[in-house]
């Protein structure tokens, strides 16, 4: 029979170290109950057989907030392999092992070293094992058990807010919901009544109540009036343990505000109001203010005023000042003390926002009587019209009356009035007025073409009190009469060709008139009597306010008469008829067969944009002076002393860049420019040799530009052929061409510097085979070889 070992957890039931056990499964067989044990099996095989069974436990209970001075005893671990000889060692691991929970490795006693708080951690999971001290091997499989922290009532209920704010309308019914407060308890709600919270009201009765289980606050008093009291402070208590004695509690404050409703109608503080208004009060000016009081606030206290009846219903109006809720009485029509000096009005004040729930409290409006006394004042004269419009012809004689203004004193005294013109509106003193009767007359001539409208201001003042005055605008329109003769629309200056034909149109005329014509202007054109018979031109009236000038003869001679002045008479058809004589200037000019002007005595007319003869002469002189300067400069340069290219035979230049300058060899990058080889157009082809005088001056021949990708060697060969066959080339090679020898040149190196470094002598006979252009070099180096031989 196979034997299996297990741990036995023993719980001691002593008073100072009380612990709690919870069964894992039902009792399966009887076992001598000497003590409560926990069997922690480490093997789950199906074929396990035990000779005895016991209660199976897997959890311990431990009170939180232990206040004793010693460690709190939890329980005991024991293995049936423990013979009491100290050969076994108990080990504890898991949550808090070694820190919160320690185990006696010899006896298996478990203790808690610190105070535990269930609200921080309610459950600890640990693992126990027994090992052999000598071998270090476990004698039992590791078993797991749980330590649950038992809750005690150590947390008072806490409200979610320290202060609550709520509001309800005034005059609410009993039981109206106000706000709900909530308190929570951190204790274990599944154990006892530690977390069961009950609400109660400590302050705020009899106005409000609170439901004990939900924390809902409701109204408890009927018709609470905001006008009597607006703010309430309610203190609510939450107590655990179901509200029993010894439970912990917490409180919160609820500030409750009664909001306004329209439950108060407006009321005038007095039934009658009296005001005084001078009869000179301007329209829309305030006369007085009245106010009805309303105990409500904001929109519930908004009032609208109206005049419901009275003899001044159409003379006065009333508006509401939105800021002060006052009724402002204003003047709608002009007051006149002499006509009526007392008005009685009935003014009504009404709420604009009425709550139907409170209509039973009465009508939400009130009325009062307003008496307005009109006071007499000394008023200025009043004109019969607000403005006057007059018309006068521009040819009216001076001191002619054009109209009359009338003003009277509206007061009962009827003081006399005198008139005058405001000279700020008539600076030229064109008009004047009779101070007694108000008749306006002219004092200077009028001209419609200069000024059509005259706007003046007439002043009427009381003779006894000149400070009492009034003004009226007078608009005077000047009517037109035919007093201006028509005239040309522009200055006409034209020309006629010498070869002109008879009856040829040379100019069309038009006219304008400063006068106004109701039916449109009608002008007639004719030649002046003195030019009608003897003129070389005729005039034809087109009957459309234009006329044409035509030639009368076939030819004209500008040498005989260069300019003609043709007088033209222009007349209108208004009354009285006005006419004027205008002159047309006609110049005789030479023209081509198409009639285009070629020349004329009037140069400004013919060549308006050309140059004068003096300007042309000045330009010609400048050109001559410039040419002379260039010729002199060229002659001076030719007379300069010519410097020979080669001074002696011994003076041999290597890597010649120019015949009068020694280069620095192939390493001298300043001696030549490869760009010159690729752009022959940059070479100055006009340079001539300075060591000899050319026999014949040929024009330089421009060669075609080489392509950008042309090889330098091909370019040199091409230029060599061109220079060999060019008769205009100077008798020497282009320095730029031979400054760069290229790679694999057939001529090899031409430098005498390289030949000096060789052991043998150079043979320059091949230079003779290069053509006539290299004859100079062949003679030069050939002579040097002959000198060496000699």
PDB file of C-alpha atoms in Angstrom, residues 124-317:
ATOM      1  CA  UNK A 124      -3.020  37.108   0.822  1.00  0.00           C
ATOM      2  CA  UNK A 125      -2.055  33.946  -1.102  1.00  0.00           C
ATOM      3  CA  UNK A 126       0.873  31.987   0.364  1.00  0.00           C
ATOM      4  CA  UNK A 127       2.630  28.681  -0.324  1.00  0.00           C
ATOM      5  CA  UNK A 128       4.031  26.274   2.338  1.00  0.00           C
ATOM      6  CA  UNK A 129       6.609  23.498   2.038  1.00  0.00           C
ATOM      7  CA  UNK A 130       8.632  21.216   4.344  1.00  0.00           C
ATOM      8  CA  UNK A 131      12.199  20.301   3.302  1.00  0.00           C
ATOM      9  CA  UNK A 132      14.856  18.031   4.758  1.00  0.00           C
ATOM     10  CA  UNK A 133      17.521  20.068   6.501  1.00  0.00           C
ATOM     11  CA  UNK A 134      20.322  17.661   5.634  1.00  0.00           C
ATOM     12  CA  UNK A 135      19.539  17.119   1.953  1.00  0.00           C
ATOM     13  CA  UNK A 136      17.601  20.315   1.226  1.00  0.00           C
ATOM     14  CA  UNK A 137      14.989  18.295  -0.651  1.00  0.00           C
ATOM     15  CA  UNK A 138      11.286  18.746  -0.046  1.00  0.00           C
ATOM     16  CA  UNK A 139       9.551  15.962   1.787  1.00  0.00           C
ATOM     17  CA  UNK A 140       6.130  17.269   0.846  1.00  0.00           C
ATOM     18  CA  UNK A 141       4.908  18.929  -2.379  1.00  0.00           C
ATOM     19  CA  UNK A 142       4.382  22.679  -2.121  1.00  0.00           C
ATOM     20  CA  UNK A 143       0.819  23.572  -1.044  1.00  0.00           C
ATOM     21  CA  UNK A 144      -1.071  26.844  -1.416  1.00  0.00           C
ATOM     22  CA  UNK A 145      -3.405  28.443   1.121  1.00  0.00           C
ATOM     23  CA  UNK A 146      -5.187  31.806   1.609  1.00  0.00           C
ATOM     24  CA  UNK A 147      -5.228  34.267   4.487  1.00  0.00           C
ATOM     25  CA  UNK A 148      -8.300  36.511   4.423  1.00  0.00           C
ATOM     26  CA  UNK A 149      -8.338  39.709   6.468  1.00  0.00           C
ATOM     27  CA  UNK A 150     -11.454  39.952   8.549  1.00  0.00           C
ATOM     28  CA  UNK A 151     -13.112  43.401   8.407  1.00  0.00           C
ATOM     29  CA  UNK A 152     -13.867  45.569  11.406  1.00  0.00           C
ATOM     30  CA  UNK A 153     -15.744  48.864  11.412  1.00  0.00           C
ATOM     31  CA  UNK A 154     -12.795  51.232  11.142  1.00  0.00           C
ATOM     32  CA  UNK A 155     -13.946  53.569   8.302  1.00  0.00           C
ATOM     33  CA  UNK A 156     -16.590  56.210   8.637  1.00  0.00           C
ATOM     34  CA  UNK A 157     -18.894  57.023   5.676  1.00  0.00           C
ATOM     35  CA  UNK A 158     -17.470  59.657   3.287  1.00  0.00           C
ATOM     36  CA  UNK A 159     -19.627  61.913   1.092  1.00  0.00           C
ATOM     37  CA  UNK A 160     -18.623  62.343  -2.550  1.00  0.00           C
ATOM     38  CA  UNK A 161     -18.641  66.131  -2.061  1.00  0.00           C
ATOM     39  CA  UNK A 162     -17.805  68.288   0.889  1.00  0.00           C
ATOM     40  CA  UNK A 163     -20.446  70.856  -0.099  1.00  0.00           C
ATOM     41  CA  UNK A 164     -23.458  70.379  -2.340  1.00  0.00           C
ATOM     42  CA  UNK A 165     -25.225  73.237  -4.119  1.00  0.00           C
ATOM     43  CA  UNK A 166     -28.791  72.935  -5.299  1.00  0.00           C
ATOM     44  CA  UNK A 167     -31.691  75.144  -6.267  1.00  0.00           C
ATOM     45  CA  UNK A 168     -35.447  74.772  -6.564  1.00  0.00           C
ATOM     46  CA  UNK A 169     -38.195  77.192  -7.598  1.00  0.00           C
ATOM     47  CA  UNK A 170     -39.934  79.005  -4.838  1.00  0.00           C
ATOM     48  CA  UNK A 171     -43.507  78.064  -3.995  1.00  0.00           C
ATOM     49  CA  UNK A 172     -42.750  74.406  -4.792  1.00  0.00           C
ATOM     50  CA  UNK A 173     -45.003  71.632  -3.549  1.00  0.00           C
ATOM     51  CA  UNK A 174     -44.106  69.433  -0.569  1.00  0.00           C
ATOM     52  CA  UNK A 175     -41.945  66.503  -1.589  1.00  0.00           C
ATOM     53  CA  UNK A 176     -40.279  68.259  -4.531  1.00  0.00           C
ATOM     54  CA  UNK A 177     -36.910  66.708  -5.325  1.00  0.00           C
ATOM     55  CA  UNK A 178     -33.994  68.952  -4.417  1.00  0.00           C
ATOM     56  CA  UNK A 179     -30.775  66.922  -4.683  1.00  0.00           C
ATOM     57  CA  UNK A 180     -29.390  63.486  -3.820  1.00  0.00           C
ATOM     58  CA  UNK A 181     -26.326  63.111  -1.617  1.00  0.00           C
ATOM     59  CA  UNK A 182     -24.176  59.982  -1.628  1.00  0.00           C
ATOM     60  CA  UNK A 183     -21.804  58.618   1.013  1.00  0.00           C
ATOM     61  CA  UNK A 184     -19.567  55.556   0.678  1.00  0.00           C
ATOM     62  CA  UNK A 185     -17.999  53.319   3.384  1.00  0.00           C
ATOM     63  CA  UNK A 186     -14.687  51.573   2.723  1.00  0.00           C
ATOM     64  CA  UNK A 187     -15.528  48.683   5.046  1.00  0.00           C
ATOM     65  CA  UNK A 188     -16.580  45.264   3.767  1.00  0.00           C
ATOM     66  CA  UNK A 189     -20.225  45.391   2.724  1.00  0.00           C
ATOM     67  CA  UNK A 190     -20.499  41.576   2.826  1.00  0.00           C
ATOM     68  CA  UNK A 191     -19.608  41.315   6.486  1.00  0.00           C
ATOM     69  CA  UNK A 192     -21.959  42.638   9.091  1.00  0.00           C
ATOM     70  CA  UNK A 193     -23.316  46.209   8.980  1.00  0.00           C
ATOM     71  CA  UNK A 194     -19.994  48.000   8.867  1.00  0.00           C
ATOM     72  CA  UNK A 195     -20.720  49.428   5.414  1.00  0.00           C
ATOM     73  CA  UNK A 196     -24.492  49.884   5.739  1.00  0.00           C
ATOM     74  CA  UNK A 197     -25.107  53.648   5.624  1.00  0.00           C
ATOM     75  CA  UNK A 198     -28.197  55.495   6.872  1.00  0.00           C
ATOM     76  CA  UNK A 199     -28.865  59.208   6.135  1.00  0.00           C
ATOM     77  CA  UNK A 200     -30.440  61.696   8.505  1.00  0.00           C
ATOM     78  CA  UNK A 201     -30.877  65.478   8.593  1.00  0.00           C
ATOM     79  CA  UNK A 202     -29.158  67.401  11.351  1.00  0.00           C
ATOM     80  CA  UNK A 203     -29.981  70.952  10.209  1.00  0.00           C
ATOM     81  CA  UNK A 204     -32.617  72.292   7.847  1.00  0.00           C
ATOM     82  CA  UNK A 205     -35.889  71.197   9.414  1.00  0.00           C
ATOM     83  CA  UNK A 206     -38.767  71.779   8.992  1.00  0.00           C
ATOM     84  CA  UNK A 207     -38.062  73.052   5.476  1.00  0.00           C
ATOM     85  CA  UNK A 208     -36.422  69.917   4.065  1.00  0.00           C
ATOM     86  CA  UNK A 209     -36.252  66.166   4.698  1.00  0.00           C
ATOM     87  CA  UNK A 210     -33.957  63.331   3.558  1.00  0.00           C
ATOM     88  CA  UNK A 211     -34.687  59.702   2.740  1.00  0.00           C
ATOM     89  CA  UNK A 212     -32.651  57.503   5.087  1.00  0.00           C
ATOM     90  CA  UNK A 213     -31.611  54.891   2.528  1.00  0.00           C
ATOM     91  CA  UNK A 214     -31.226  56.897  -0.725  1.00  0.00           C
ATOM     92  CA  UNK A 215     -30.013  60.299   0.539  1.00  0.00           C
ATOM     93  CA  UNK A 216     -32.619  62.162  -1.557  1.00  0.00           C
ATOM     94  CA  UNK A 217     -33.442  65.577  -0.120  1.00  0.00           C
ATOM     95  CA  UNK A 218     -36.978  66.881  -0.622  1.00  0.00           C
ATOM     96  CA  UNK A 219     -39.007  69.905   0.375  1.00  0.00           C
ATOM     97  CA  UNK A 220     -40.976  69.495   3.587  1.00  0.00           C
ATOM     98  CA  UNK A 221     -42.751  72.873   3.834  1.00  0.00           C
ATOM     99  CA  UNK A 222     -45.384  74.338   1.513  1.00  0.00           C
ATOM    100  CA  UNK A 223     -45.114  77.711  -0.264  1.00  0.00           C
ATOM    101  CA  UNK A 224     -41.586  78.679   0.626  1.00  0.00           C
ATOM    102  CA  UNK A 225     -41.285  82.276  -0.622  1.00  0.00           C
ATOM    103  CA  UNK A 226     -38.015  83.559  -2.056  1.00  0.00           C
ATOM    104  CA  UNK A 227     -38.962  87.123  -1.185  1.00  0.00           C
ATOM    105  CA  UNK A 228     -39.007  86.093   2.494  1.00  0.00           C
ATOM    106  CA  UNK A 229     -35.902  83.870   2.497  1.00  0.00           C
ATOM    107  CA  UNK A 230     -33.714  82.884  -0.420  1.00  0.00           C
ATOM    108  CA  UNK A 231     -30.857  80.781   1.026  1.00  0.00           C
ATOM    109  CA  UNK A 232     -31.019  77.621   3.158  1.00  0.00           C
ATOM    110  CA  UNK A 233     -28.175  75.534   4.598  1.00  0.00           C
ATOM    111  CA  UNK A 234     -28.926  71.874   5.299  1.00  0.00           C
ATOM    112  CA  UNK A 235     -26.565  69.482   7.145  1.00  0.00           C
ATOM    113  CA  UNK A 236     -26.925  65.768   6.285  1.00  0.00           C
ATOM    114  CA  UNK A 237     -25.382  62.926   8.332  1.00  0.00           C
ATOM    115  CA  UNK A 238     -24.431  59.491   6.997  1.00  0.00           C
ATOM    116  CA  UNK A 239     -23.921  56.783   9.682  1.00  0.00           C
ATOM    117  CA  UNK A 240     -22.822  53.158   9.246  1.00  0.00           C
ATOM    118  CA  UNK A 241     -23.828  50.085  11.257  1.00  0.00           C
ATOM    119  CA  UNK A 242     -27.338  50.779   9.982  1.00  0.00           C
ATOM    120  CA  UNK A 243     -27.510  53.865  12.156  1.00  0.00           C
ATOM    121  CA  UNK A 244     -27.105  51.860  15.397  1.00  0.00           C
ATOM    122  CA  UNK A 245     -25.321  53.048  18.466  1.00  0.00           C
ATOM    123  CA  UNK A 246     -21.559  52.924  18.052  1.00  0.00           C
ATOM    124  CA  UNK A 247     -21.577  53.382  14.278  1.00  0.00           C
ATOM    125  CA  UNK A 248     -19.240  55.830  12.610  1.00  0.00           C
ATOM    126  CA  UNK A 249     -20.670  58.876  10.814  1.00  0.00           C
ATOM    127  CA  UNK A 250     -19.771  61.686   8.400  1.00  0.00           C
ATOM    128  CA  UNK A 251     -21.577  64.916   7.470  1.00  0.00           C
ATOM    129  CA  UNK A 252     -21.918  67.202   4.482  1.00  0.00           C
ATOM    130  CA  UNK A 253     -23.436  70.609   3.877  1.00  0.00           C
ATOM    131  CA  UNK A 254     -26.056  71.315   1.224  1.00  0.00           C
ATOM    132  CA  UNK A 255     -26.634  74.937   0.193  1.00  0.00           C
ATOM    133  CA  UNK A 256     -30.105  75.298  -1.277  1.00  0.00           C
ATOM    134  CA  UNK A 257     -31.223  78.408  -3.143  1.00  0.00           C
ATOM    135  CA  UNK A 258     -34.819  79.276  -3.960  1.00  0.00           C
ATOM    136  CA  UNK A 259     -35.070  80.530  -7.536  1.00  0.00           C
ATOM    137  CA  UNK A 260     -37.545  83.213  -8.467  1.00  0.00           C
ATOM    138  CA  UNK A 261     -40.922  82.699 -10.109  1.00  0.00           C
ATOM    139  CA  UNK A 262     -43.339  85.392 -11.150  1.00  0.00           C
ATOM    140  CA  UNK A 263     -45.606  85.283  -8.126  1.00  0.00           C
ATOM    141  CA  UNK A 264     -45.715  89.047  -7.443  1.00  0.00           C
ATOM    142  CA  UNK A 265     -47.551  91.583  -9.648  1.00  0.00           C
ATOM    143  CA  UNK A 266     -46.129  95.101 -10.247  1.00  0.00           C
ATOM    144  CA  UNK A 267     -47.391  97.845  -7.951  1.00  0.00           C
ATOM    145  CA  UNK A 268     -47.127 101.623  -8.284  1.00  0.00           C
ATOM    146  CA  UNK A 269     -46.051 103.206  -4.996  1.00  0.00           C
ATOM    147  CA  UNK A 270     -48.496 106.093  -5.597  1.00  0.00           C
ATOM    148  CA  UNK A 271     -51.687 106.493  -7.551  1.00  0.00           C
ATOM    149  CA  UNK A 272     -51.024 109.920  -9.099  1.00  0.00           C
ATOM    150  CA  UNK A 273     -47.934 111.531 -10.632  1.00  0.00           C
ATOM    151  CA  UNK A 274     -47.523 115.169 -11.673  1.00  0.00           C
ATOM    152  CA  UNK A 275     -45.002 116.606 -14.159  1.00  0.00           C
ATOM    153  CA  UNK A 276     -44.333 119.986 -15.792  1.00  0.00           C
ATOM    154  CA  UNK A 277     -43.192 120.421 -19.385  1.00  0.00           C
ATOM    155  CA  UNK A 278     -42.272 123.696 -21.124  1.00  0.00           C
ATOM    156  CA  UNK A 279     -44.073 124.174 -24.384  1.00  0.00           C
ATOM    157  CA  UNK A 280     -40.670 124.397 -26.103  1.00  0.00           C
ATOM    158  CA  UNK A 281     -39.811 120.815 -25.191  1.00  0.00           C
ATOM    159  CA  UNK A 282     -38.367 119.120 -28.318  1.00  0.00           C
ATOM    160  CA  UNK A 283     -40.051 116.068 -29.744  1.00  0.00           C
ATOM    161  CA  UNK A 284     -39.048 112.698 -28.226  1.00  0.00           C
ATOM    162  CA  UNK A 285     -37.650 114.501 -25.195  1.00  0.00           C
ATOM    163  CA  UNK A 286     -38.460 112.987 -21.768  1.00  0.00           C
ATOM    164  CA  UNK A 287     -41.014 114.694 -19.529  1.00  0.00           C
ATOM    165  CA  UNK A 288     -40.744 112.426 -16.470  1.00  0.00           C
ATOM    166  CA  UNK A 289     -40.207 108.901 -15.161  1.00  0.00           C
ATOM    167  CA  UNK A 290     -42.490 106.599 -13.226  1.00  0.00           C
ATOM    168  CA  UNK A 291     -41.782 103.169 -11.788  1.00  0.00           C
ATOM    169  CA  UNK A 292     -43.873 100.259 -10.564  1.00  0.00           C
ATOM    170  CA  UNK A 293     -42.222  98.009  -7.994  1.00  0.00           C
ATOM    171  CA  UNK A 294     -42.017  94.241  -8.494  1.00  0.00           C
ATOM    172  CA  UNK A 295     -40.652  91.988  -5.735  1.00  0.00           C
ATOM    173  CA  UNK A 296     -39.542  89.412  -8.305  1.00  0.00           C
ATOM    174  CA  UNK A 297     -36.218  89.505 -10.119  1.00  0.00           C
ATOM    175  CA  UNK A 298     -34.707  89.187 -13.597  1.00  0.00           C
ATOM    176  CA  UNK A 299     -37.233  88.493 -16.337  1.00  0.00           C
ATOM    177  CA  UNK A 300     -40.027  87.960 -13.809  1.00  0.00           C
ATOM    178  CA  UNK A 301     -39.674  91.616 -12.831  1.00  0.00           C
ATOM    179  CA  UNK A 302     -39.695  92.974 -16.399  1.00  0.00           C
ATOM    180  CA  UNK A 303     -42.465  95.532 -16.859  1.00  0.00           C
ATOM    181  CA  UNK A 304     -44.027  97.064 -19.935  1.00  0.00           C
ATOM    182  CA  UNK A 305     -45.677 100.488 -19.625  1.00  0.00           C
ATOM    183  CA  UNK A 306     -48.465 101.818 -21.805  1.00  0.00           C
ATOM    184  CA  UNK A 307     -50.856 104.780 -21.937  1.00  0.00           C
ATOM    185  CA  UNK A 308     -54.335 103.334 -21.954  1.00  0.00           C
ATOM    186  CA  UNK A 309     -56.469 106.477 -21.976  1.00  0.00           C
ATOM    187  CA  UNK A 310     -56.500 110.238 -21.369  1.00  0.00           C
ATOM    188  CA  UNK A 311     -56.714 113.493 -23.339  1.00  0.00           C
ATOM    189  CA  UNK A 312     -52.973 113.368 -24.044  1.00  0.00           C
ATOM    190  CA  UNK A 313     -53.064 109.900 -25.548  1.00  0.00           C
ATOM    191  CA  UNK A 314     -51.740 111.141 -28.922  1.00  0.00           C
ATOM    192  CA  UNK A 315     -49.501 113.884 -27.506  1.00  0.00           C
ATOM    193  CA  UNK A 316     -47.292 111.735 -25.293  1.00  0.00           C
ATOM    194  CA  UNK A 317     -45.685 108.324 -25.426  1.00  0.00           C
TER     195      UNK A 317
END
